[in-house]
Amino acid sequence: MIHQVPFHRPSIGEEEEREVLEVLRSGWITTGPKAKRFEREFAAYVGARHALAVAHCTGALHLALFALGIGPGDEVITTPFTFTATAEAIAYLGARPVFVDIEPQTLNIDLDKVEALLASGKLARPRALLPVHFAGQACDMERVIAIARRYGLKTVEDAAHATGAAVKLNGRGMVRIGTIGDVTCFSFYATKNITCAEGGIATTEDDRLAHKIAVASLHGMNRDAWKRYSSSGSWYYEIDDLGFKYNLSDVHAAIGLAQLRRVEEFQRKRTEIAKAYTEAFLCEPALEPPFARPDVVHAWHLYVLRLRTERLRIHRNKFVELLRERGVGVSVHCIPLNYMRVYQTKYGYRPGDFPVAEDVYSRCLSLPIYPAMTDRDVNYVIDTVLDVTRQNLR
Ligand SMILES: Cc1ncc(COP(=O)(O)O)c(C=O)c1O
C-alpha cells in the first residue's frame, strides 16, 4: 500500500477534548466565558488592545468594513489572488472590490500598482485598503499604512493565513500581525494555523471600532447581551442598529483556547517543514520554492510551490494528479477571482486582467504543511515531488 499524506490533518488532542468537554458539561454552550477568555488570550498573544471573537473570518471582515462605515458605491482595494471571502465581504456592503495584481515574489498585493492606481485618479470613491497576508507572509505594512494615510483610506488586514506572522516596522521592531491596520481579521477554520473548527477574530486598537464590531456581531444588542439568560445578566436589551449573527460559541472557543497554548509549537513545526521543502526543491531547476522575505516572520499557512513549466513535459493539473495518485494530498491556492463568474458579471472583471496572479495560478500547487506531519510524511512528500518532476523533465 502506498503511503498517504493528506493535504491537511488538524492537531486535536487531549487538551482540546478537555476544554470542549468542560463547556458541554457546564450548562452554557454558546457565547460566554470561554469566548471572552479566548478574546483576552488572543489579544495578549498578538499584543492587541481588543480582540472580538466571531463565527469566521468572513464575518470578521464584514464587521470590520461595516464598523468603518463602508457602504454602497465605496471602493475597497484588494487582491484578486485570494479566497472569495475577502471580496465577498466587500460586496456584502454594496461596495466594489477593486482588484490590483500581485507581486511575483511574495504573491501579496503589488503596492506600486496600488499607488499608481490611486495616483491616476481613476477611482471614484476609494475608501479602504484590504491587503491579504498571503500564505502567512506579511505585506509591507509600513508602506500600506503610508499609502492609506496619503489617500485617506482605512485599512483592514485579511490575516486569515497569518496567525503567528510578524513584520518589521520602523521604531517598533518585529511586530505581530494584529496591531497595525485599523482592523485585522483572523481565521480559525479547520485548516488554519490554529483552529476552532470554525471561527474568527477581529483585532483593533480603536475602542470605538471594537465596540461597534462587538455590538454588530450579535444583532446590534449591547456588548454583554450574551449574559441575558444568566443570573448576573439583565433580560432587557436595547437594539440601536441592525447587526448580524456572527458570535462565536463557547464550544468553538474552547478548541481555540487549547490550540492557542500550542501556537508556538505549531509555528516551529510549520517553519521546519517549509525549510526542509525549500532546501530539497532548490536543487531542482524545474521547481520554484516560495520566496520568504528576510524581514518577516512567515506563518507558513501554505507552502505554494511553483513549477517552471517550460522545463517540464506536463502542466500543473497533471502534476497535481500524479502527486495525488501517489498519496500526496495537494491543493491549489488561489484561483484568481477574475476567473470567477460572479466577479465577471457583477464587476466586469475578465481573464487577462491580472497577468501576474494568472501566471502564478497556472503553475502553482500547495503541498501539505501542518504540525501533525511526521518526518516520514515530509520526506515522502519531498521524494514524491522530486520523483514526479524528474520523470517529467523535457
Ligand atoms: C485569504 C482568506 N480570507 C478569508 C477567508 C475566510 O475565512 P473563514 O473560513 O474563517 O471565513 C479565508 C478562508 O480560507 C482565506 O483563505
XYZ file of C-alpha atoms and ligand atoms in Angstrom:
410
model
C 0.000 0.000 0.000
C 1.334 3.462 -0.841
C 1.995 5.960 1.926
C -0.771 8.576 2.259
C -0.169 12.187 3.299
C -3.467 14.086 3.366
C -3.420 17.772 2.430
C -4.385 18.607 5.990
C -4.942 16.905 9.324
C -5.799 19.032 12.384
C -3.737 18.647 15.578
C -6.529 17.928 18.034
C -5.523 16.298 21.295
C -6.496 15.782 24.901
C -6.311 19.489 25.784
C -8.898 20.363 23.122
C -11.090 17.447 24.258
C -10.864 18.538 27.894
C -11.731 22.165 27.097
C -14.720 21.184 24.930
C -15.999 18.656 27.470
C -15.842 21.328 30.166
C -18.105 23.543 28.039
C -20.511 20.724 27.185
C -20.893 19.871 30.868
C -21.094 23.475 32.068
C -24.720 24.129 31.156
C -23.713 27.030 28.830
C -22.563 26.051 25.351
C -22.829 29.162 23.192
C -21.051 32.531 23.516
C -19.990 33.015 27.110
C -16.966 32.812 29.386
C -14.794 30.692 27.065
C -15.313 33.034 24.103
C -14.464 36.003 26.342
C -11.316 34.223 27.585
C -10.334 33.354 24.031
C -10.626 37.049 23.150
C -8.403 38.060 26.080
C -5.785 35.417 25.397
C -5.661 36.045 21.659
C -5.374 39.810 22.265
C -2.472 39.149 24.641
C -0.841 36.824 22.110
C -0.776 39.367 19.287
C -0.394 42.357 21.619
C -3.699 43.941 20.559
C -5.894 46.189 22.700
C -9.120 44.470 21.597
C -9.954 41.083 20.106
C -13.560 40.300 19.141
C -14.298 36.619 18.625
C -16.696 35.803 15.789
C -18.012 32.833 13.850
C -15.489 33.073 10.998
C -13.020 35.374 9.287
C -15.607 36.164 6.600
C -17.799 37.627 9.357
C -14.836 39.464 10.870
C -14.087 41.109 7.505
C -17.749 42.008 7.024
C -17.972 43.511 10.522
C -14.676 45.392 10.137
C -15.811 47.070 6.921
C -19.273 47.700 8.378
C -17.801 49.309 11.516
C -15.596 51.516 9.330
C -18.707 52.756 7.557
C -18.019 51.198 4.142
C -21.201 51.219 2.101
C -22.800 51.251 -1.350
C -20.690 52.892 -4.046
C -17.482 52.794 -1.990
C -14.369 51.166 -3.411
C -12.146 48.811 -1.437
C -8.768 47.911 -2.938
C -7.713 44.289 -2.565
C -6.009 41.394 -4.320
C -7.584 39.001 -6.828
C -5.215 36.264 -5.541
C -7.279 35.320 -2.501
C -10.222 33.246 -1.412
C -13.597 34.651 -2.413
C -14.396 35.564 1.223
C -12.123 38.624 1.033
C -14.012 40.205 -1.848
C -17.374 38.789 -0.815
C -17.230 40.749 2.457
C -16.754 43.956 0.448
C -19.681 43.052 -1.798
C -21.963 42.320 1.195
C -21.918 46.062 1.920
C -22.659 47.088 -1.640
C -19.088 48.319 -2.063
C -16.928 47.430 -5.049
C -13.864 45.216 -4.747
C -11.129 46.911 -6.782
C -8.576 44.232 -7.606
C -4.906 45.099 -8.041
C -2.432 42.486 -9.296
C 0.135 40.817 -7.024
C 3.927 40.940 -6.741
C 5.553 37.947 -8.422
C 7.770 37.168 -5.419
C 5.608 37.397 -2.289
C 2.257 36.944 -4.063
C 0.935 39.816 -1.943
C -0.827 42.830 -3.448
C 1.568 44.961 -5.536
C 1.815 48.259 -3.687
C 3.491 50.024 -6.634
C 0.373 49.246 -8.649
C -1.892 50.326 -5.786
C -0.108 53.695 -5.627
C -0.227 54.100 -9.403
C -3.970 53.383 -9.439
C -4.682 55.831 -6.631
C -2.487 58.498 -8.251
C -4.228 58.016 -11.608
C -7.452 59.444 -10.216
C -9.394 56.659 -11.959
C -11.167 55.546 -8.799
C -14.421 57.264 -7.910
C -14.648 56.603 -4.152
C -11.655 54.719 -2.750
C -12.314 54.198 0.952
C -10.209 51.303 2.186
C -7.212 49.111 1.505
C -7.667 45.412 2.276
C -4.339 43.573 1.930
C -4.151 39.802 2.395
C -1.065 38.333 4.074
C -0.923 35.556 1.528
C 0.166 32.113 2.760
C 1.106 33.718 6.093
C 3.711 36.166 4.782
C 3.028 39.722 5.906
C 2.602 42.510 3.369
C 4.886 45.532 3.645
C 2.696 47.151 6.300
C 4.925 50.208 6.667
C 4.064 51.054 3.088
C 0.402 50.010 3.339
C -0.074 52.443 6.220
C 1.820 55.215 4.396
C -0.354 54.811 1.284
C -3.524 54.685 3.381
C -2.543 57.915 5.180
C -1.681 59.706 1.953
C -5.013 58.873 0.336
C -7.218 58.943 3.455
C -8.039 55.236 3.327
C -8.977 52.853 6.130
C -7.003 49.609 6.424
C -8.449 46.176 7.076
C -5.964 43.300 7.038
C -7.066 39.854 5.927
C -4.894 37.784 8.241
C -6.797 34.521 7.635
C -3.433 32.864 6.868
C -1.372 34.919 9.267
C -1.811 33.831 12.886
C 1.773 33.995 14.171
C 3.080 36.182 11.351
C 5.100 39.291 12.154
C 6.700 42.140 10.233
C 9.428 44.683 10.975
C 8.177 48.239 11.449
C 10.269 51.380 11.833
C 10.554 52.254 15.501
C 8.607 49.202 16.685
C 10.893 46.318 15.683
C 9.279 42.981 14.834
C 5.522 43.356 15.344
C 2.943 40.555 15.264
C 0.222 40.975 12.688
C -2.898 42.156 14.549
C -1.980 45.627 15.772
C -1.133 47.572 12.634
C -4.158 48.309 10.422
C -7.470 49.730 11.654
C -8.822 46.172 11.983
C -7.137 42.794 11.437
C -9.195 39.681 10.728
C -8.011 36.142 11.520
C -9.489 32.770 10.574
C -9.667 29.670 12.723
C -11.184 27.471 10.027
C -10.295 23.766 10.234
C -7.108 24.013 8.147
C -5.745 27.257 9.590
C -2.630 27.644 11.788
C -4.801 27.342 14.872
C -8.402 26.205 14.637
C -11.771 26.424 16.393
C -13.226 24.087 13.678
C -14.892 27.317 12.509
C -14.066 30.693 13.996
C -12.510 34.083 13.528
C -11.333 37.151 15.407
C -11.117 40.854 14.639
C -8.395 42.794 16.464
C -8.173 46.561 16.758
C -6.536 49.267 18.829
C -9.595 51.515 18.471
C -12.133 51.436 21.347
C -14.951 52.802 19.207
C -14.425 50.266 16.422
C -14.150 47.436 18.950
C -17.484 48.426 20.466
C -19.149 48.679 17.049
C -17.846 45.281 15.957
C -18.871 43.616 19.240
C -22.390 45.046 19.116
C -22.887 44.332 15.403
C -21.675 40.748 15.845
C -24.780 39.907 17.903
C -27.809 41.535 16.251
C -26.860 45.033 17.409
C -27.500 44.101 21.038
C -25.383 45.705 23.715
C -21.967 44.163 24.417
C -22.969 41.894 27.306
C -26.269 40.683 25.872
C -24.875 37.136 25.842
C -25.353 37.208 29.625
C -29.087 37.869 29.324
C -30.084 34.319 30.342
C -27.785 34.179 33.356
C -28.395 35.380 36.899
C -25.711 38.084 36.533
C -27.223 39.478 33.311
C -30.296 41.513 32.526
C -33.159 40.191 30.402
C -33.626 43.646 28.945
C -31.596 44.789 25.955
C -31.659 47.668 23.525
C -31.230 47.423 19.761
C -29.981 50.712 18.349
C -28.851 49.483 14.972
C -29.183 46.442 12.719
C -26.481 43.892 13.293
C -25.531 40.383 12.258
C -25.355 36.932 13.815
C -21.630 36.318 13.943
C -20.963 35.366 17.571
C -18.529 32.534 18.390
C -19.885 29.719 20.565
C -18.042 28.584 23.690
C -17.745 25.085 22.170
C -15.702 26.548 19.317
C -13.810 28.977 21.543
C -12.780 26.084 23.812
C -10.975 24.394 20.929
C -9.284 27.696 20.094
C -8.115 28.210 23.687
C -6.382 24.850 23.732
C -4.891 25.496 20.297
C -3.593 28.915 21.313
C -1.457 27.277 24.027
C 0.232 25.279 21.260
C 0.638 28.090 18.734
C 4.431 28.461 19.157
C 4.958 24.705 18.811
C 2.756 24.671 15.674
C 4.655 27.624 14.218
C 8.018 25.925 14.813
C 6.846 22.764 13.085
C 5.453 24.601 10.054
C 8.696 26.554 9.706
C 10.766 23.347 9.869
C 8.672 21.706 7.161
C 8.923 24.772 4.906
C 12.712 24.812 5.398
C 13.022 21.110 4.559
C 10.896 21.521 1.413
C 12.767 24.590 0.207
C 16.198 23.025 0.777
C 15.164 19.969 -1.217
C 13.433 21.808 -4.056
C 16.132 24.453 -4.601
C 18.279 21.680 -6.102
C 15.747 21.091 -8.868
C 15.636 23.849 -11.522
C 12.127 22.859 -12.654
C 10.784 23.824 -9.217
C 10.447 27.322 -7.767
C 10.082 27.283 -3.966
C 8.211 30.178 -2.339
C 10.149 33.364 -1.676
C 10.342 34.330 2.003
C 11.172 37.923 2.905
C 14.043 38.163 5.403
C 12.333 40.927 7.420
C 9.184 38.986 8.358
C 8.167 36.023 10.470
C 6.356 33.848 7.945
C 3.418 31.916 9.430
C 3.681 29.245 6.705
C -0.040 28.598 6.484
C 0.529 27.453 2.906
C 3.558 26.162 1.058
C 2.955 27.312 -2.520
C 5.363 25.650 -4.919
C 5.608 26.949 -8.475
C 6.531 24.750 -11.441
C 8.850 26.073 -14.126
C 6.591 24.550 -16.729
C 8.961 25.396 -19.614
C 11.263 22.709 -18.145
C 8.505 20.106 -17.849
C 6.520 17.984 -20.256
C 3.420 18.219 -18.062
C 1.325 21.060 -16.769
C 0.227 21.827 -13.234
C -3.044 19.869 -13.364
C -1.269 16.691 -14.451
C 1.425 17.264 -11.812
C -1.290 17.525 -9.125
C -2.969 14.392 -10.464
C 0.296 12.409 -10.351
C 1.008 13.501 -6.769
C -2.496 12.573 -5.708
C -2.169 9.153 -7.368
C 0.894 8.608 -5.219
C -0.880 9.542 -1.988
C 0.201 13.173 -1.605
C -2.741 15.468 -0.860
C -2.301 18.658 -2.874
C -4.392 21.747 -3.421
C -4.146 24.968 -5.446
C -4.146 28.481 -3.940
C -5.625 30.585 -5.303
C -7.884 30.609 -8.330
C -7.797 34.335 -9.257
C -11.139 35.948 -8.537
C -11.363 37.479 -12.029
C -11.817 33.887 -13.268
C -14.999 33.519 -11.186
C -18.282 34.186 -12.928
C -19.726 36.319 -10.140
C -16.858 38.830 -10.281
C -17.167 38.937 -14.065
C -20.918 39.539 -14.185
C -21.135 41.835 -11.172
C -17.988 43.922 -11.706
C -16.826 43.287 -15.266
C -13.539 41.549 -14.463
C -12.131 39.299 -17.193
C -9.433 36.648 -17.610
C -6.266 38.503 -18.601
C -6.843 41.418 -16.186
C -4.163 40.274 -13.698
C -1.250 38.689 -15.564
C 0.940 38.033 -12.521
C -1.788 36.332 -10.473
C -2.874 34.347 -13.532
C 0.669 33.210 -14.347
C 1.230 32.093 -10.738
C -2.116 30.297 -10.692
C -1.298 28.411 -13.902
C 1.786 26.793 -12.379
C 1.332 26.670 -8.597
C 0.299 23.971 -6.174
C 0.097 23.846 -2.387
C 1.830 20.996 -0.572
C 0.805 19.542 2.799
C 2.217 21.642 5.682
C 0.866 21.100 9.200
C 2.213 20.158 12.619
C 0.686 16.656 12.594
C 3.023 15.641 9.739
C 5.686 13.124 10.713
C 9.269 13.191 9.394
C 8.296 10.271 7.214
C 5.385 12.296 5.767
C 7.666 15.253 4.989
C 10.305 13.040 3.370
C 7.660 11.207 1.392
C 6.285 14.488 0.007
C 9.809 15.659 -0.919
C 10.755 12.367 -2.599
C 7.472 12.136 -4.474
C 7.596 15.746 -5.735
C 11.204 15.280 -6.903
C 10.377 11.946 -8.487
C 7.355 13.246 -10.402
C 9.421 16.256 -11.526
C 12.383 14.181 -12.725
C 10.192 11.690 -14.557
C 8.633 14.534 -16.498
C 11.529 16.809 -17.409
C 11.701 17.982 -21.009
C -7.466 34.743 2.483
C -8.710 34.281 3.178
N -9.567 35.191 3.671
C -10.685 34.835 4.316
C -11.007 33.509 4.498
C -12.286 33.161 5.187
O -12.071 32.523 6.405
P -13.287 31.811 7.161
O -13.438 30.456 6.560
O -12.826 31.742 8.598
O -14.478 32.664 6.985
C -10.163 32.527 4.004
C -10.509 31.120 4.201
O -9.894 30.206 3.750
C -8.981 32.911 3.328
O -8.136 31.999 2.823
